[in-house]
């Protein structure tokens, strides 16, 4: 097993005190990178005391409805894990799932909702409400989309104190 040292994390750059906004397909909050055994997720409400989430946006009316629609291998789970996942596996040991923690494992997540259900204005409003200064968006859009480019370009222009990241490819 080859292991690359986490130089940035080892020098105390781990996302602590930061809230990263994610707009993507659903994030599986039961996944060990996000699960909080001591607290249940409430949809579309402020979440206080959860180890990873401050808000979880969803069109579902309940977590059971949400769970029935969740697909295996949701892209949002992958994206959130890469950004801010932190293993809560009790039998992790020295070499285990914590090797796959995200780049900012101590950051919290503001999940605004599915990329097709949330307007850019709602994303910006939620970021301000929750004190999030960075948004990561890793969507697969075929070709150049004038409407999306304009909408999120305007959001970035109107919020120069916020950083909006978009994947160059997916």
PDB file of C-alpha atoms in Angstrom:
ATOM      1  CA  UNK A   1       0.000   0.000   0.000  1.00  0.00           C
ATOM      2  CA  UNK A   2       1.428   3.356  -1.037  1.00  0.00           C
ATOM      3  CA  UNK A   3       0.453   6.275   1.152  1.00  0.00           C
ATOM      4  CA  UNK A   4       1.077   9.925   0.388  1.00  0.00           C
ATOM      5  CA  UNK A   5       1.609  12.099   3.419  1.00  0.00           C
ATOM      6  CA  UNK A   6      -1.074  14.750   3.986  1.00  0.00           C
ATOM      7  CA  UNK A   7       1.323  17.662   4.233  1.00  0.00           C
ATOM      8  CA  UNK A   8      -1.380  20.364   4.274  1.00  0.00           C
ATOM      9  CA  UNK A   9      -3.519  18.594   6.892  1.00  0.00           C
ATOM     10  CA  UNK A  10      -0.449  17.749   8.986  1.00  0.00           C
ATOM     11  CA  UNK A  11       0.322  21.473   9.134  1.00  0.00           C
ATOM     12  CA  UNK A  12      -3.094  22.297  10.600  1.00  0.00           C
ATOM     13  CA  UNK A  13      -4.860  23.274   7.360  1.00  0.00           C
ATOM     14  CA  UNK A  14      -7.844  20.984   7.686  1.00  0.00           C
ATOM     15  CA  UNK A  15     -10.929  23.140   7.156  1.00  0.00           C
ATOM     16  CA  UNK A  16     -11.654  23.659  10.844  1.00  0.00           C
ATOM     17  CA  UNK A  17     -14.097  26.536  11.310  1.00  0.00           C
ATOM     18  CA  UNK A  18     -15.082  26.548   7.633  1.00  0.00           C
ATOM     19  CA  UNK A  19     -18.417  25.706   6.034  1.00  0.00           C
ATOM     20  CA  UNK A  20     -18.236  24.437   2.451  1.00  0.00           C
ATOM     21  CA  UNK A  21     -21.355  24.794   0.309  1.00  0.00           C
ATOM     22  CA  UNK A  22     -22.188  21.938  -2.032  1.00  0.00           C
ATOM     23  CA  UNK A  23     -24.863  21.852  -4.733  1.00  0.00           C
ATOM     24  CA  UNK A  24     -24.914  18.462  -6.433  1.00  0.00           C
ATOM     25  CA  UNK A  25     -26.925  15.253  -6.407  1.00  0.00           C
ATOM     26  CA  UNK A  26     -27.836  14.080  -2.877  1.00  0.00           C
ATOM     27  CA  UNK A  27     -25.200  13.297  -0.269  1.00  0.00           C
ATOM     28  CA  UNK A  28     -25.734  10.047   1.623  1.00  0.00           C
ATOM     29  CA  UNK A  29     -25.662  11.358   5.190  1.00  0.00           C
ATOM     30  CA  UNK A  30     -25.654   7.779   6.496  1.00  0.00           C
ATOM     31  CA  UNK A  31     -22.249   7.213   4.873  1.00  0.00           C
ATOM     32  CA  UNK A  32     -19.458   6.837   7.450  1.00  0.00           C
ATOM     33  CA  UNK A  33     -17.766   9.989   6.166  1.00  0.00           C
ATOM     34  CA  UNK A  34     -20.807  12.081   7.214  1.00  0.00           C
ATOM     35  CA  UNK A  35     -22.839  10.027   9.701  1.00  0.00           C
ATOM     36  CA  UNK A  36     -23.367  11.370  13.188  1.00  0.00           C
ATOM     37  CA  UNK A  37     -24.622   8.577  15.440  1.00  0.00           C
ATOM     38  CA  UNK A  38     -25.735  11.040  18.119  1.00  0.00           C
ATOM     39  CA  UNK A  39     -27.926  13.257  15.917  1.00  0.00           C
ATOM     40  CA  UNK A  40     -30.546  12.705  13.238  1.00  0.00           C
ATOM     41  CA  UNK A  41     -30.598  14.862  10.108  1.00  0.00           C
ATOM     42  CA  UNK A  42     -33.550  17.190   9.663  1.00  0.00           C
ATOM     43  CA  UNK A  43     -34.215  18.254   6.084  1.00  0.00           C
ATOM     44  CA  UNK A  44     -34.476  21.938   5.132  1.00  0.00           C
ATOM     45  CA  UNK A  45     -33.746  23.198   8.651  1.00  0.00           C
ATOM     46  CA  UNK A  46     -30.721  24.508  10.501  1.00  0.00           C
ATOM     47  CA  UNK A  47     -28.811  21.545  11.947  1.00  0.00           C
ATOM     48  CA  UNK A  48     -27.068  22.323  15.217  1.00  0.00           C
ATOM     49  CA  UNK A  49     -24.405  20.086  16.690  1.00  0.00           C
ATOM     50  CA  UNK A  50     -24.032  17.650  13.762  1.00  0.00           C
ATOM     51  CA  UNK A  51     -20.412  16.720  13.152  1.00  0.00           C
ATOM     52  CA  UNK A  52     -20.603  17.421   9.381  1.00  0.00           C
ATOM     53  CA  UNK A  53     -23.821  19.188   8.298  1.00  0.00           C
ATOM     54  CA  UNK A  54     -25.172  22.629   9.151  1.00  0.00           C
ATOM     55  CA  UNK A  55     -28.042  22.337   6.642  1.00  0.00           C
ATOM     56  CA  UNK A  56     -29.353  19.644   4.297  1.00  0.00           C
ATOM     57  CA  UNK A  57     -31.630  20.874   1.509  1.00  0.00           C
ATOM     58  CA  UNK A  58     -34.018  18.443  -0.133  1.00  0.00           C
ATOM     59  CA  UNK A  59     -37.306  18.341  -2.039  1.00  0.00           C
ATOM     60  CA  UNK A  60     -38.219  15.226  -0.022  1.00  0.00           C
ATOM     61  CA  UNK A  61     -40.701  15.703   2.798  1.00  0.00           C
ATOM     62  CA  UNK A  62     -39.023  13.245   5.186  1.00  0.00           C
ATOM     63  CA  UNK A  63     -35.801  11.284   5.585  1.00  0.00           C
ATOM     64  CA  UNK A  64     -37.656   8.056   4.736  1.00  0.00           C
ATOM     65  CA  UNK A  65     -38.905   9.618   1.477  1.00  0.00           C
ATOM     66  CA  UNK A  66     -35.360  10.912   0.835  1.00  0.00           C
ATOM     67  CA  UNK A  67     -33.901   7.465   1.568  1.00  0.00           C
ATOM     68  CA  UNK A  68     -36.239   5.750  -0.907  1.00  0.00           C
ATOM     69  CA  UNK A  69     -35.017   8.057  -3.702  1.00  0.00           C
ATOM     70  CA  UNK A  70     -31.309   7.868  -2.891  1.00  0.00           C
ATOM     71  CA  UNK A  71     -29.339   6.075  -5.571  1.00  0.00           C
ATOM     72  CA  UNK A  72     -26.263   3.912  -5.094  1.00  0.00           C
ATOM     73  CA  UNK A  73     -23.086   5.846  -5.868  1.00  0.00           C
ATOM     74  CA  UNK A  74     -24.632   9.333  -5.716  1.00  0.00           C
ATOM     75  CA  UNK A  75     -22.218  11.855  -7.223  1.00  0.00           C
ATOM     76  CA  UNK A  76     -22.909  14.307  -4.385  1.00  0.00           C
ATOM     77  CA  UNK A  77     -21.601  11.781  -1.857  1.00  0.00           C
ATOM     78  CA  UNK A  78     -18.370  11.475  -3.832  1.00  0.00           C
ATOM     79  CA  UNK A  79     -17.958  15.253  -4.131  1.00  0.00           C
ATOM     80  CA  UNK A  80     -18.707  15.898  -0.443  1.00  0.00           C
ATOM     81  CA  UNK A  81     -16.333  13.104   0.583  1.00  0.00           C
ATOM     82  CA  UNK A  82     -13.516  14.528  -1.528  1.00  0.00           C
ATOM     83  CA  UNK A  83     -14.046  17.964  -0.031  1.00  0.00           C
ATOM     84  CA  UNK A  84     -14.939  17.402   3.625  1.00  0.00           C
ATOM     85  CA  UNK A  85     -15.477  13.721   4.371  1.00  0.00           C
ATOM     86  CA  UNK A  86     -14.127  12.460   7.679  1.00  0.00           C
ATOM     87  CA  UNK A  87     -14.373   8.806   8.614  1.00  0.00           C
ATOM     88  CA  UNK A  88     -16.275   7.885  11.752  1.00  0.00           C
ATOM     89  CA  UNK A  89     -15.563   4.198  11.380  1.00  0.00           C
ATOM     90  CA  UNK A  90     -15.031   2.775  14.857  1.00  0.00           C
ATOM     91  CA  UNK A  91     -12.605   0.057  13.753  1.00  0.00           C
ATOM     92  CA  UNK A  92     -10.493   2.216  11.446  1.00  0.00           C
ATOM     93  CA  UNK A  93      -7.113   1.324  12.964  1.00  0.00           C
ATOM     94  CA  UNK A  94      -3.844   2.758  11.670  1.00  0.00           C
ATOM     95  CA  UNK A  95      -4.517   2.098   8.000  1.00  0.00           C
ATOM     96  CA  UNK A  96      -8.181   2.254   7.152  1.00  0.00           C
ATOM     97  CA  UNK A  97     -10.926   4.468   5.854  1.00  0.00           C
ATOM     98  CA  UNK A  98      -9.426   7.640   7.342  1.00  0.00           C
ATOM     99  CA  UNK A  99      -6.909   7.419   4.481  1.00  0.00           C
ATOM    100  CA  UNK A 100      -9.834   8.516   2.314  1.00  0.00           C
ATOM    101  CA  UNK A 101     -10.799  11.589   4.351  1.00  0.00           C
ATOM    102  CA  UNK A 102     -11.443  14.691   2.289  1.00  0.00           C
ATOM    103  CA  UNK A 103      -9.063  17.572   1.744  1.00  0.00           C
ATOM    104  CA  UNK A 104     -10.741  19.626   4.497  1.00  0.00           C
ATOM    105  CA  UNK A 105     -11.866  16.877   6.900  1.00  0.00           C
ATOM    106  CA  UNK A 106     -12.736  19.247   9.753  1.00  0.00           C
ATOM    107  CA  UNK A 107     -14.936  21.527   7.618  1.00  0.00           C
ATOM    108  CA  UNK A 108     -18.719  21.386   7.867  1.00  0.00           C
ATOM    109  CA  UNK A 109     -21.080  21.075   4.911  1.00  0.00           C
ATOM    110  CA  UNK A 110     -23.926  23.293   3.788  1.00  0.00           C
ATOM    111  CA  UNK A 111     -25.769  21.088   1.303  1.00  0.00           C
ATOM    112  CA  UNK A 112     -28.157  23.425  -0.506  1.00  0.00           C
ATOM    113  CA  UNK A 113     -29.807  20.634  -2.490  1.00  0.00           C
ATOM    114  CA  UNK A 114     -29.884  18.873  -5.828  1.00  0.00           C
ATOM    115  CA  UNK A 115     -28.224  20.845  -8.596  1.00  0.00           C
ATOM    116  CA  UNK A 116     -31.451  20.820 -10.645  1.00  0.00           C
ATOM    117  CA  UNK A 117     -33.636  22.068  -7.772  1.00  0.00           C
ATOM    118  CA  UNK A 118     -31.759  25.100  -6.439  1.00  0.00           C
ATOM    119  CA  UNK A 119     -31.505  28.532  -8.038  1.00  0.00           C
ATOM    120  CA  UNK A 120     -28.228  30.413  -7.811  1.00  0.00           C
ATOM    121  CA  UNK A 121     -29.972  33.136  -5.789  1.00  0.00           C
ATOM    122  CA  UNK A 122     -31.000  30.534  -3.183  1.00  0.00           C
ATOM    123  CA  UNK A 123     -27.450  29.192  -3.076  1.00  0.00           C
ATOM    124  CA  UNK A 124     -26.110  32.707  -2.458  1.00  0.00           C
ATOM    125  CA  UNK A 125     -28.745  33.438   0.210  1.00  0.00           C
ATOM    126  CA  UNK A 126     -27.991  30.203   2.096  1.00  0.00           C
ATOM    127  CA  UNK A 127     -24.249  30.830   1.921  1.00  0.00           C
ATOM    128  CA  UNK A 128     -24.741  34.241   3.560  1.00  0.00           C
ATOM    129  CA  UNK A 129     -27.193  32.873   6.134  1.00  0.00           C
ATOM    130  CA  UNK A 130     -24.790  30.114   7.228  1.00  0.00           C
ATOM    131  CA  UNK A 131     -21.518  32.021   6.895  1.00  0.00           C
ATOM    132  CA  UNK A 132     -20.104  29.905   4.079  1.00  0.00           C
ATOM    133  CA  UNK A 133     -17.458  31.553   1.914  1.00  0.00           C
ATOM    134  CA  UNK A 134     -16.697  28.716  -0.501  1.00  0.00           C
ATOM    135  CA  UNK A 135     -18.941  26.757  -2.843  1.00  0.00           C
ATOM    136  CA  UNK A 136     -17.838  23.735  -4.828  1.00  0.00           C
ATOM    137  CA  UNK A 137     -19.772  22.586  -7.858  1.00  0.00           C
ATOM    138  CA  UNK A 138     -18.817  19.534  -9.864  1.00  0.00           C
ATOM    139  CA  UNK A 139     -21.588  19.152 -12.396  1.00  0.00           C
ATOM    140  CA  UNK A 140     -21.527  17.372 -15.699  1.00  0.00           C
ATOM    141  CA  UNK A 141     -22.907  19.837 -18.257  1.00  0.00           C
ATOM    142  CA  UNK A 142     -22.561  18.986 -21.910  1.00  0.00           C
ATOM    143  CA  UNK A 143     -20.835  21.772 -23.783  1.00  0.00           C
ATOM    144  CA  UNK A 144     -20.934  25.445 -22.915  1.00  0.00           C
ATOM    145  CA  UNK A 145     -24.160  26.638 -21.312  1.00  0.00           C
ATOM    146  CA  UNK A 146     -24.768  30.396 -21.638  1.00  0.00           C
ATOM    147  CA  UNK A 147     -27.552  30.454 -19.050  1.00  0.00           C
ATOM    148  CA  UNK A 148     -25.620  28.628 -16.328  1.00  0.00           C
ATOM    149  CA  UNK A 149     -22.451  30.581 -17.093  1.00  0.00           C
ATOM    150  CA  UNK A 150     -24.318  33.892 -16.807  1.00  0.00           C
ATOM    151  CA  UNK A 151     -26.316  32.911 -13.711  1.00  0.00           C
ATOM    152  CA  UNK A 152     -23.347  31.731 -11.638  1.00  0.00           C
ATOM    153  CA  UNK A 153     -20.994  34.341 -13.089  1.00  0.00           C
ATOM    154  CA  UNK A 154     -23.409  37.026 -11.874  1.00  0.00           C
ATOM    155  CA  UNK A 155     -23.630  35.334  -8.479  1.00  0.00           C
ATOM    156  CA  UNK A 156     -19.830  35.446  -8.188  1.00  0.00           C
ATOM    157  CA  UNK A 157     -19.711  39.048  -9.402  1.00  0.00           C
ATOM    158  CA  UNK A 158     -22.358  40.118  -6.863  1.00  0.00           C
ATOM    159  CA  UNK A 159     -20.552  38.267  -4.030  1.00  0.00           C
ATOM    160  CA  UNK A 160     -16.839  39.110  -4.354  1.00  0.00           C
ATOM    161  CA  UNK A 161     -16.181  37.861  -0.800  1.00  0.00           C
ATOM    162  CA  UNK A 162     -17.272  34.331  -1.763  1.00  0.00           C
ATOM    163  CA  UNK A 163     -15.351  31.751  -3.808  1.00  0.00           C
ATOM    164  CA  UNK A 164     -17.298  29.668  -6.333  1.00  0.00           C
ATOM    165  CA  UNK A 165     -15.410  26.657  -7.703  1.00  0.00           C
ATOM    166  CA  UNK A 166     -16.555  24.680 -10.734  1.00  0.00           C
ATOM    167  CA  UNK A 167     -15.002  21.517 -12.121  1.00  0.00           C
ATOM    168  CA  UNK A 168     -13.364  21.953 -15.518  1.00  0.00           C
ATOM    169  CA  UNK A 169     -14.393  18.417 -16.391  1.00  0.00           C
ATOM    170  CA  UNK A 170     -16.346  15.708 -14.713  1.00  0.00           C
TER     171      UNK A 170
END
